PDB file of C-alpha atoms in Angstrom:
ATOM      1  CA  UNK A   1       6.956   1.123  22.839  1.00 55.00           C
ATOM      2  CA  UNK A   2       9.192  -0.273  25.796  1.00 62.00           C
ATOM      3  CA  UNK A   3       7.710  -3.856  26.189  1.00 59.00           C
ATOM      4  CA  UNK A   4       9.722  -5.828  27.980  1.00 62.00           C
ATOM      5  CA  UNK A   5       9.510  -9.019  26.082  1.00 68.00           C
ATOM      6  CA  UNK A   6       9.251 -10.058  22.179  1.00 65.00           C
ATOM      7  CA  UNK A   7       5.522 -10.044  21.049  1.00 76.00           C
ATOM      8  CA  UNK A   8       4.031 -11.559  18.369  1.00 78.00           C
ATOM      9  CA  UNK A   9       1.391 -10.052  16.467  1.00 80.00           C
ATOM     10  CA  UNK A  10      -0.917 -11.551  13.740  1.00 76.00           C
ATOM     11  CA  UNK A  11      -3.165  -9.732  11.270  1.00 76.00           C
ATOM     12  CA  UNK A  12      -5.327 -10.720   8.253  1.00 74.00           C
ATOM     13  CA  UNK A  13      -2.378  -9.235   6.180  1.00 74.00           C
ATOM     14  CA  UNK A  14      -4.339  -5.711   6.055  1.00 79.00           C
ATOM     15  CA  UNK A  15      -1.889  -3.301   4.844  1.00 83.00           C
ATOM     16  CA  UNK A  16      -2.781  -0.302   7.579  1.00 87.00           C
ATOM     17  CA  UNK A  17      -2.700  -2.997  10.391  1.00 84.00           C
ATOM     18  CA  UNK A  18       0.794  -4.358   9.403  1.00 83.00           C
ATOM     19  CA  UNK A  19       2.455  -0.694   9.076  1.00 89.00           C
ATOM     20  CA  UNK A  20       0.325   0.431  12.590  1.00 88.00           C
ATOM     21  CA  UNK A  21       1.973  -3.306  14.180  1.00 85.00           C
ATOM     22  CA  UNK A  22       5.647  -2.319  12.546  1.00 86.00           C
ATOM     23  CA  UNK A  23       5.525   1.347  13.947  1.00 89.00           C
ATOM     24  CA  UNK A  24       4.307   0.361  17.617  1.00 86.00           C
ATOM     25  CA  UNK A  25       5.821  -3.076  17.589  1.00 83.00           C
ATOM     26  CA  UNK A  26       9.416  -2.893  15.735  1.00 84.00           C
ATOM     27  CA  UNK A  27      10.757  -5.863  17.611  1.00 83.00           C
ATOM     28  CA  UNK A  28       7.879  -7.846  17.578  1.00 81.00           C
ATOM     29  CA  UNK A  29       7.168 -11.158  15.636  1.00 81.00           C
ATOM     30  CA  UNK A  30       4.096 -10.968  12.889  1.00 78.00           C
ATOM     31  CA  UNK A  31       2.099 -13.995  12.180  1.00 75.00           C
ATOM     32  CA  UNK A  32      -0.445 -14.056   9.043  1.00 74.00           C
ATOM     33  CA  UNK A  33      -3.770 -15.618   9.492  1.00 75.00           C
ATOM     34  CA  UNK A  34      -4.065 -18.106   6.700  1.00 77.00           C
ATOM     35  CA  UNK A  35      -7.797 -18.628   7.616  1.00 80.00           C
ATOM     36  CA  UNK A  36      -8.670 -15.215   7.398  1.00 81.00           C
ATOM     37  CA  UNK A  37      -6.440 -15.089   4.441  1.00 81.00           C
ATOM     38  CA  UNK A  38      -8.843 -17.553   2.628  1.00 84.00           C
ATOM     39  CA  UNK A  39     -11.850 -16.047   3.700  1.00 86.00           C
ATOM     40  CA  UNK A  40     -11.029 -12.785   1.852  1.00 86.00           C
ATOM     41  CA  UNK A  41      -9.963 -14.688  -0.891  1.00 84.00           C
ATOM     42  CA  UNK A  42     -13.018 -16.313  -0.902  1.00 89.00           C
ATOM     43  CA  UNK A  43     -14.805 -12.809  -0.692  1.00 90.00           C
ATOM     44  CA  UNK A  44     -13.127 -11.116  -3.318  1.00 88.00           C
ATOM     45  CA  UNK A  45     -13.700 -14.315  -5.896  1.00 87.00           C
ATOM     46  CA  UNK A  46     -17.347 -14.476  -4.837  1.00 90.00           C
ATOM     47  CA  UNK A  47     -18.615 -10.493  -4.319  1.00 90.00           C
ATOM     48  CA  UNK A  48     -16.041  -8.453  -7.108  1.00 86.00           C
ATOM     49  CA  UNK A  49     -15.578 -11.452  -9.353  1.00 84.00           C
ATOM     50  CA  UNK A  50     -18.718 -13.340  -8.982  1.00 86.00           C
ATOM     51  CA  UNK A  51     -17.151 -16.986  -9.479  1.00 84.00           C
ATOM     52  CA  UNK A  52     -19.821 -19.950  -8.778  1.00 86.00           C
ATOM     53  CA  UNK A  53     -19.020 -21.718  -5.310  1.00 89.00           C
ATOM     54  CA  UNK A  54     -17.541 -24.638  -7.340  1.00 88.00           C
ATOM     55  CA  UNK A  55     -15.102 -22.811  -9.168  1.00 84.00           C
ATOM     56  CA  UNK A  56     -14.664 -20.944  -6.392  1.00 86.00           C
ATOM     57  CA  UNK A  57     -13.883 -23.856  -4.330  1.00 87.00           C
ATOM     58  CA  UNK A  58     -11.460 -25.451  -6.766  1.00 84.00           C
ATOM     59  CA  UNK A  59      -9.237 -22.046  -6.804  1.00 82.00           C
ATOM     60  CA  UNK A  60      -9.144 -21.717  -2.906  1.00 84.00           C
ATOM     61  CA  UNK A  61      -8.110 -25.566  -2.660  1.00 84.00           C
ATOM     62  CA  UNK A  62      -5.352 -25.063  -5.198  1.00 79.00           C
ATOM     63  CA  UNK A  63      -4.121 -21.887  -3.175  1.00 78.00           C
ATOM     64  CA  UNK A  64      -4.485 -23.120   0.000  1.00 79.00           C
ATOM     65  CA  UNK A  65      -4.367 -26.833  -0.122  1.00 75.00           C
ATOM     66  CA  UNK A  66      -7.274 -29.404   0.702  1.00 69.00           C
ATOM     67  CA  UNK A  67      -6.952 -28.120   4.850  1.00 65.00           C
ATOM     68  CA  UNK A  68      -7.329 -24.726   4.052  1.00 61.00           C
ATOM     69  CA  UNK A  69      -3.809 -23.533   5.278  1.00 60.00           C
ATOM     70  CA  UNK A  70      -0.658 -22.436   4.021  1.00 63.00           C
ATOM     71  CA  UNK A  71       1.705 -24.773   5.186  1.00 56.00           C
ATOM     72  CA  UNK A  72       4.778 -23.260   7.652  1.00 50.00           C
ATOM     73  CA  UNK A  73       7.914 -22.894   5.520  1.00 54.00           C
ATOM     74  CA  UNK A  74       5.547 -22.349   1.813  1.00 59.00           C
ATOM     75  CA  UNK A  75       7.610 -19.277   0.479  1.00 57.00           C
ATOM     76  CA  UNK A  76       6.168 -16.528  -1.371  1.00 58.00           C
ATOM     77  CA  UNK A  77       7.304 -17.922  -4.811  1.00 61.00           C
ATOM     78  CA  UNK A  78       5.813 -21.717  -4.250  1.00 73.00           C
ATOM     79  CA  UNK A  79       2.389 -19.167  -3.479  1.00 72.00           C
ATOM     80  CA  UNK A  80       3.168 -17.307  -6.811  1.00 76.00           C
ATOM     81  CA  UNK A  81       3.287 -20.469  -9.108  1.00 79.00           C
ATOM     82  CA  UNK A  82       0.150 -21.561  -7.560  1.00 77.00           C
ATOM     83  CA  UNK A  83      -1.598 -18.163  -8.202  1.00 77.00           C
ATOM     84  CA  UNK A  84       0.075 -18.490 -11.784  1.00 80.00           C
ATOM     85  CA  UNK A  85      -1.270 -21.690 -12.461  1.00 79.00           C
ATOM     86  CA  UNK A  86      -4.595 -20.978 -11.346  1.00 77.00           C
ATOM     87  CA  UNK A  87      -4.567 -18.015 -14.123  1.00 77.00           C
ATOM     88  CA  UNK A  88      -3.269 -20.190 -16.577  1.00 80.00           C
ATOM     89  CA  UNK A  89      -6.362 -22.625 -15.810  1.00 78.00           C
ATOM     90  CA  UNK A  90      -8.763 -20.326 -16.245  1.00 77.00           C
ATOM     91  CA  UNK A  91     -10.431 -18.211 -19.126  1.00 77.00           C
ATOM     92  CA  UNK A  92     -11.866 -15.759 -16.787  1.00 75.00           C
ATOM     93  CA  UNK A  93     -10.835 -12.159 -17.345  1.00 75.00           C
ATOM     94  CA  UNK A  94     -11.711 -11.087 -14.032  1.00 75.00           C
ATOM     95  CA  UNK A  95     -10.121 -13.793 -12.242  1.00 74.00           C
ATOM     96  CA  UNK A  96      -6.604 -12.754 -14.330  1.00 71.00           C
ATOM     97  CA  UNK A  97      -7.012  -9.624 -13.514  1.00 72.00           C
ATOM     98  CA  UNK A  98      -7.536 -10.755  -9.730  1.00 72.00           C
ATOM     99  CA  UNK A  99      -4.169 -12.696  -9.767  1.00 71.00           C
TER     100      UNK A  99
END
């Protein structure tokens, strides 16, 4: 609880990881993983929506660009238009329901 320096911590974004990190760590930096970020993403469209790859594919590169990050300084509302468009392009219940 005493460290003696400013960590930084990074996480996949899980919620019981970030509150455990905030509790321990109050002082410390937190860092998202973008590529672990993607990979769920990737997960969830695949196993509980069942998207093909291709489709798939074409929402992950809108999300996270053609490198597969998000880009330092991308605020949360330039990541909610993109998940907003990416509803609006689709007729997929599921994937609506995802967003």
């Amino acid at each position: 609880m005493d460290c003696p320096q400013v960590q930084i911590l990074g996480s996949d974004d899980e919620k019981a990881l970030k509150l455990a990190m905030a509790l321990a760590f109050p002082q410390a930096a937190r860092l998202t993983c973008t590529r672990h970020l993607r990979q769920n993403f990737s997960h969830t469209l695949a196993d509980k929506v069942g998207l093909p790859k291709q489709e798939r594919q074409r929402f992950i590169t809108q999300i996270f660009g053609d490198n597969g990050i998000i880009a330092h300084g991308t605020d949360h509302m330039d990541i909610a238009d993109r998940l907003q468009h990416m509803a609006e392009s689709t007729e997929n219940r599921s994937v609506q329901k995802l967003i």
